[in-house]
Amino acid sequence: MFRKTLLALAILASLVVALPGVAQGGDSLGGSAPVIAVFPFEDGSASALVDVEMGLGRMLAGKLSLEGYNVVPPDALVNWAEQRGLNPRDEGVLRRAAADLGATHVAKGTLEWIRASSVKLSLGPLAIEGAHVRAKVSLEVLSLTEGKVLGKLEGEGESQGKAGLSIDLSFFVSLPGDVCAGGFRSNKGTYLSGEPVILGYLDPNPWMDPNSFYVVIEPLGGGPPSWTSALESSAPGDECVTWTWDQMFGMTPASPGLYRAYLYDNTSTLISTLTFEILPTPAPWAVEIRVGTPEFRETAWYAALSEALDELVEGIRGLISLSEAEGA
């Protein structure tokens, strides 16, 4: 399945510029066949992934095109808006673009969350950090011709594999550990500059309220700047919650030094703290986790997201088929 998906994305690279299903000048291709406009995704994950919005939109557009649908990819919608001096992040503008490009339906997706629940080391010519990744995406499907929402879909995926970071052994400072082994943990005690910091908390009482948690990271001793994570929830059978910090305070990278992470529940009660260090050595080995690149396609992040998007494609087919049957 994963190899088939890789082949599909290779084909997508040639389709992004001009997918055969893109209508021009407001004339829908294929007669009454549905034409689906795929919006750039919204990123609700607070992850360290780059280009989530356009990257996931392109992935979904490619999957739909391979299923035989006429597709208006997110690039075409954004280009339409920019050529007219309009805001490509405005939903109303994107709907106008979709209609003008001949779309009959709109697919508007969100990356709800993506979690790396464990990290391990594989030895070889280089040290490779791996991850067990889970992801959840949601999608709203609208009919432009009927002017209504056809339904809302959700998809989940998981995979284990490369995290996308290869480390020069001469700089390697500590073995990564399992952040879900119990209590509040970081995957390492010492990090190189730019290296993702993964934190996890194994909730001992996931059936009790509160069971939602967040993390604040700031330099040891307190004071600005600080980073606050998204709120994550545990549940029976899914007791571990995780966060990934990309060593950025907004647009400012973290300076070398000691840092403390604070774990709070959703009532802002402090549960636990931990300390870690960022070394001043630069990290020339770091490969940016950018959605849509060839490197990204080899990671566990990609495989988990691809599986989740496959579920959405199945749901889209069902919603459109039901809508056509009701209108017949």
Coordinates of C-alpha atoms in Angstrom, one line a residue:
M1 CA 0.0 0.0 0.0
F2 CA 2.8 2.4 0.9
R3 CA 4.6 1.7 -2.4
K4 CA 1.4 2.3 -4.3
T5 CA 1.0 5.6 -2.5
L6 CA 4.6 6.7 -3.3
L7 CA 3.8 5.9 -7.0
A8 CA 0.7 8.0 -6.7
L9 CA 2.6 11.0 -5.4
A10 CA 5.2 10.7 -8.1
I11 CA 2.4 11.0 -10.6
L12 CA 1.0 13.9 -8.6
A13 CA 4.2 15.9 -9.3
S14 CA 3.3 16.0 -12.9
L15 CA -0.3 16.9 -12.2
V16 CA 0.1 19.8 -9.8
V17 CA 0.8 22.3 -12.6
A18 CA -2.1 21.3 -14.8
L19 CA -4.4 18.6 -13.6
P20 CA -6.7 17.3 -16.5
G21 CA -9.8 18.0 -14.5
V22 CA -9.3 21.8 -14.1
A23 CA -11.9 23.7 -15.9
Q24 CA -11.1 27.1 -17.5
G25 CA -13.2 30.2 -17.7
G26 CA -16.0 28.8 -15.6
D27 CA -16.8 25.9 -18.0
S28 CA -17.0 22.6 -16.1
L29 CA -15.3 19.7 -17.9
G30 CA -16.9 16.3 -18.3
G31 CA -20.4 17.6 -18.6
S32 CA -22.3 16.8 -15.4
A33 CA -19.3 14.9 -13.9
P34 CA -18.4 16.4 -10.5
V35 CA -15.4 18.8 -10.4
I36 CA -13.9 19.0 -6.9
A37 CA -11.9 22.0 -5.8
V38 CA -9.5 21.2 -3.0
F39 CA -8.8 24.1 -0.6
P40 CA -5.5 24.5 1.1
F41 CA -5.8 22.6 4.5
E42 CA -6.0 24.4 7.8
D43 CA -3.4 23.4 10.3
G44 CA -4.9 22.8 13.7
S45 CA -2.1 20.5 14.9
A46 CA 0.5 23.0 16.3
S47 CA 3.1 20.6 14.8
A48 CA 6.6 21.4 13.5
L49 CA 5.7 20.4 9.9
V50 CA 6.2 23.0 7.2
D51 CA 3.9 23.7 4.3
V52 CA 1.0 21.7 5.8
E53 CA -1.7 23.7 4.2
M54 CA -0.6 23.5 0.5
G55 CA 1.2 20.1 1.0
L56 CA -1.9 18.2 2.3
G57 CA -4.1 20.0 -0.3
R58 CA -1.9 18.8 -3.1
M59 CA -1.8 15.2 -1.7
L60 CA -5.6 15.0 -1.5
A61 CA -5.9 16.6 -5.0
G62 CA -3.6 13.9 -6.4
K63 CA -5.4 11.1 -4.7
L64 CA -8.8 12.3 -6.1
S65 CA -7.4 12.8 -9.6
L66 CA -6.0 9.2 -9.5
E67 CA -9.5 8.0 -8.6
G68 CA -10.9 9.6 -11.8
Y69 CA -12.3 12.8 -10.5
N70 CA -11.9 16.2 -12.2
V71 CA -10.0 18.3 -9.7
V72 CA -9.1 21.9 -9.2
P73 CA -5.9 21.8 -7.1
P74 CA -5.2 24.3 -4.3
D75 CA -2.4 25.9 -6.4
A76 CA -5.0 26.9 -9.1
L77 CA -7.2 28.5 -6.4
V78 CA -4.4 30.4 -4.9
N79 CA -3.1 31.6 -8.3
W80 CA -6.6 32.8 -9.2
A81 CA -6.8 34.9 -6.1
E82 CA -3.3 36.3 -6.3
Q83 CA -3.7 37.3 -10.0
R84 CA -6.7 39.4 -8.9
G85 CA -5.0 40.9 -5.8
L86 CA -7.3 39.0 -3.5
N87 CA -6.5 37.2 -0.2
P88 CA -5.9 33.5 -1.0
R89 CA -6.6 32.6 2.7
D90 CA -10.1 34.1 2.6
E91 CA -12.7 31.3 2.3
G92 CA -15.1 33.5 0.3
V93 CA -12.3 34.3 -2.2
L94 CA -11.5 30.6 -2.6
R95 CA -15.1 29.7 -3.2
R96 CA -15.3 32.4 -5.9
A97 CA -12.2 30.9 -7.4
A98 CA -13.6 27.4 -7.3
A99 CA -16.8 28.4 -9.0
D100 CA -15.0 30.4 -11.7
L101 CA -12.7 27.5 -12.4
G102 CA -15.8 25.2 -13.0
A103 CA -15.9 23.3 -9.7
T104 CA -19.2 21.7 -8.6
H105 CA -17.9 20.7 -5.2
V106 CA -15.4 22.0 -2.6
A107 CA -13.3 19.9 -0.2
K108 CA -12.1 21.9 2.8
G109 CA -9.8 20.0 5.1
T110 CA -8.1 20.4 8.5
L111 CA -5.1 18.6 10.0
E112 CA -6.5 18.1 13.5
W113 CA -3.5 16.6 15.1
I114 CA -0.3 14.6 14.4
R115 CA 1.6 12.9 17.2
A116 CA 5.0 11.1 17.4
S117 CA 4.3 8.8 20.3
S118 CA 7.7 7.1 20.5
V119 CA 11.2 7.7 19.2
K120 CA 14.0 5.1 18.8
L121 CA 17.5 4.7 17.3
S122 CA 18.5 2.6 14.3
L123 CA 22.2 2.2 13.8
G124 CA 23.9 2.3 10.3
P125 CA 26.2 4.6 8.5
L126 CA 24.3 7.4 10.2
A127 CA 22.1 7.4 13.3
I128 CA 18.5 7.6 12.2
E129 CA 15.8 8.8 14.5
G130 CA 12.5 6.9 14.0
A131 CA 9.0 7.6 15.1
H132 CA 5.6 6.0 15.5
V133 CA 3.3 8.6 14.1
R134 CA -0.4 9.0 14.3
A135 CA -2.5 11.6 12.5
K136 CA -6.1 12.7 12.3
V137 CA -7.6 14.8 9.5
S138 CA -11.1 16.1 8.9
L139 CA -12.9 17.4 5.8
E140 CA -16.0 19.3 5.0
V141 CA -17.5 18.6 1.5
L142 CA -19.8 21.3 0.0
S143 CA -21.9 21.3 -3.1
L144 CA -21.5 24.6 -4.9
T145 CA -24.4 23.8 -7.3
E146 CA -26.8 23.0 -4.4
G147 CA -25.3 25.6 -2.0
K148 CA -25.1 23.2 1.0
V149 CA -22.7 21.1 3.0
L150 CA -23.0 17.4 2.0
G151 CA -21.2 16.1 5.1
K152 CA -18.2 16.1 7.3
L153 CA -15.6 13.4 7.3
E154 CA -12.7 12.2 9.5
G155 CA -9.7 10.0 8.7
E156 CA -6.9 8.6 10.8
G157 CA -3.6 7.0 10.0
E158 CA -0.5 5.7 11.6
S159 CA 2.9 4.5 10.6
Q160 CA 6.3 3.8 12.0
G161 CA 9.5 4.7 10.2
K162 CA 12.0 7.5 9.7
A163 CA 11.4 10.8 11.4
G164 CA 13.3 12.6 8.7
L165 CA 16.4 13.6 10.7
S166 CA 19.8 12.0 10.1
I167 CA 22.4 12.8 12.7
D168 CA 26.2 12.9 12.2
L169 CA 27.6 10.5 14.8
S170 CA 30.3 12.9 15.7
F171 CA 27.7 15.3 17.1
F172 CA 25.5 12.6 18.7
V173 CA 25.0 13.4 22.4
S174 CA 22.4 11.2 23.9
L175 CA 20.1 8.2 22.9
P176 CA 16.5 9.1 22.4
G177 CA 14.1 7.4 24.8
D178 CA 10.4 6.5 24.9
V179 CA 8.4 9.5 26.0
C180 CA 5.4 7.3 26.8
A181 CA 7.3 5.1 29.3
G182 CA 5.6 6.8 32.3
G183 CA 5.3 10.2 33.9
F184 CA 6.3 13.4 32.1
R185 CA 9.4 12.8 29.8
S186 CA 11.5 14.3 27.0
N187 CA 13.0 11.9 24.4
K188 CA 16.4 13.3 25.3
G189 CA 18.2 15.3 27.9
T190 CA 20.4 17.2 25.5
Y191 CA 19.6 18.5 22.0
L192 CA 21.6 20.1 19.2
S193 CA 20.4 23.5 17.9
G194 CA 17.3 23.0 15.7
E195 CA 16.7 19.4 16.8
P196 CA 13.0 18.7 17.5
V197 CA 12.2 18.3 21.2
I198 CA 9.6 15.6 21.8
L199 CA 7.7 15.5 25.1
G200 CA 5.2 13.0 26.4
Y201 CA 3.0 12.3 29.4
L202 CA 1.5 9.0 30.3
D203 CA -1.7 9.9 32.1
P204 CA -2.2 7.5 35.1
N205 CA -6.0 8.3 35.2
P206 CA -7.2 8.7 31.6
W207 CA -10.8 8.0 32.6
M208 CA -10.9 11.0 35.0
D209 CA -11.6 14.7 34.4
P210 CA -9.5 16.7 33.7
N211 CA -7.7 14.6 31.1
S212 CA -6.4 17.4 28.9
F213 CA -2.9 18.8 29.2
Y214 CA -0.6 21.4 27.7
V215 CA 3.1 22.3 28.0
V216 CA 4.9 25.6 28.5
I217 CA 8.7 25.8 27.7
E218 CA 10.9 28.7 28.8
P219 CA 14.5 29.3 29.6
L220 CA 15.6 28.0 33.0
G221 CA 15.0 30.7 35.6
G222 CA 11.8 31.9 33.9
G223 CA 11.0 35.0 31.9
P224 CA 10.4 35.5 28.2
P225 CA 10.4 34.1 25.6
S226 CA 8.1 31.1 26.1
W227 CA 6.3 28.5 24.0
T228 CA 2.9 27.1 24.8
S229 CA 1.7 23.9 23.2
A230 CA -1.7 22.9 22.0
L231 CA -4.1 21.2 24.4
E232 CA -3.9 17.4 24.1
S233 CA -6.3 14.8 25.7
S234 CA -5.8 11.3 26.9
A235 CA -8.4 8.5 26.9
P236 CA -8.6 4.9 28.1
G237 CA -6.6 2.9 25.6
D238 CA -4.8 6.1 24.5
E239 CA -3.2 7.2 27.7
C240 CA -0.1 8.9 26.3
V241 CA -0.2 12.5 25.0
T242 CA 2.8 14.0 23.2
W243 CA 4.0 17.3 21.9
T244 CA 6.8 18.3 19.4
W245 CA 8.6 21.6 19.9
D246 CA 10.7 22.8 16.9
Q247 CA 12.9 25.0 19.1
M248 CA 11.2 28.1 17.9
F249 CA 9.6 31.0 19.9
G250 CA 7.3 32.3 17.2
M251 CA 9.8 33.4 14.4
T252 CA 12.8 33.4 16.8
P253 CA 14.9 30.3 17.3
A254 CA 15.8 29.2 20.8
S255 CA 19.2 30.1 22.0
P256 CA 21.6 27.5 23.5
G257 CA 21.1 27.0 27.2
L258 CA 19.0 25.2 29.8
Y259 CA 15.3 25.1 29.4
R260 CA 12.4 23.9 31.7
A261 CA 9.2 22.4 30.5
Y262 CA 6.1 22.7 32.6
L263 CA 3.2 20.3 32.3
Y264 CA -0.3 21.7 33.2
D265 CA -3.8 20.2 33.0
N266 CA -6.7 22.2 31.5
T267 CA -7.4 23.9 34.8
S268 CA -3.9 25.3 34.7
T269 CA -2.8 23.2 37.6
L270 CA 1.0 22.4 37.5
I271 CA 1.5 18.6 37.3
S272 CA 5.2 18.2 36.7
T273 CA 8.4 19.8 35.2
L274 CA 11.5 18.6 33.5
T275 CA 14.8 20.3 32.4
F276 CA 16.8 19.8 29.2
E277 CA 19.7 21.5 27.4
I278 CA 20.2 22.9 23.9
L279 CA 23.9 22.9 22.8
P280 CA 25.4 25.8 20.9
T281 CA 26.7 23.4 18.1
P282 CA 24.8 24.1 14.9
A283 CA 23.0 21.2 13.3
P284 CA 24.0 21.0 9.6
W285 CA 22.5 17.5 9.5
A286 CA 18.9 18.7 10.1
V287 CA 16.5 18.0 7.3
E288 CA 13.5 20.2 7.5
I289 CA 10.2 18.3 7.7
R290 CA 8.5 20.0 4.8
V291 CA 5.2 18.4 3.5
G292 CA 5.4 17.5 -0.2
T293 CA 9.2 17.2 -0.6
P294 CA 10.8 13.9 -1.8
E295 CA 12.4 13.6 1.7
F296 CA 9.1 13.9 3.4
R297 CA 7.6 11.0 1.3
E298 CA 10.1 8.7 3.0
T299 CA 9.0 9.5 6.6
A300 CA 6.5 8.1 9.0
W301 CA 4.7 11.5 9.0
Y302 CA 4.0 11.1 5.3
A303 CA 2.7 7.5 5.6
A304 CA 0.4 8.3 8.5
L305 CA -1.1 11.4 6.7
S306 CA -1.4 9.4 3.4
E307 CA -3.4 6.7 5.1
A308 CA -5.7 9.3 6.8
L309 CA -6.3 11.0 3.4
D310 CA -7.2 7.7 1.8
E311 CA -10.1 7.4 4.3
L312 CA -11.2 10.9 3.3
V313 CA -11.2 9.9 -0.4
E314 CA -13.5 7.0 0.4
G315 CA -15.8 9.3 2.3
I316 CA -15.9 11.9 -0.5
R317 CA -16.9 9.2 -3.0
G318 CA -19.8 8.1 -0.7
L319 CA -21.1 11.7 -0.1
I320 CA -21.0 12.6 -3.8
S321 CA -22.7 9.4 -4.9
L322 CA -25.4 9.9 -2.3
S323 CA -26.0 13.5 -3.4
E324 CA -26.3 12.4 -7.0
A325 CA -28.7 9.7 -6.2
E326 CA -30.9 12.0 -4.2
G327 CA -30.9 14.5 -7.1
A328 CA -31.7 12.0 -9.7

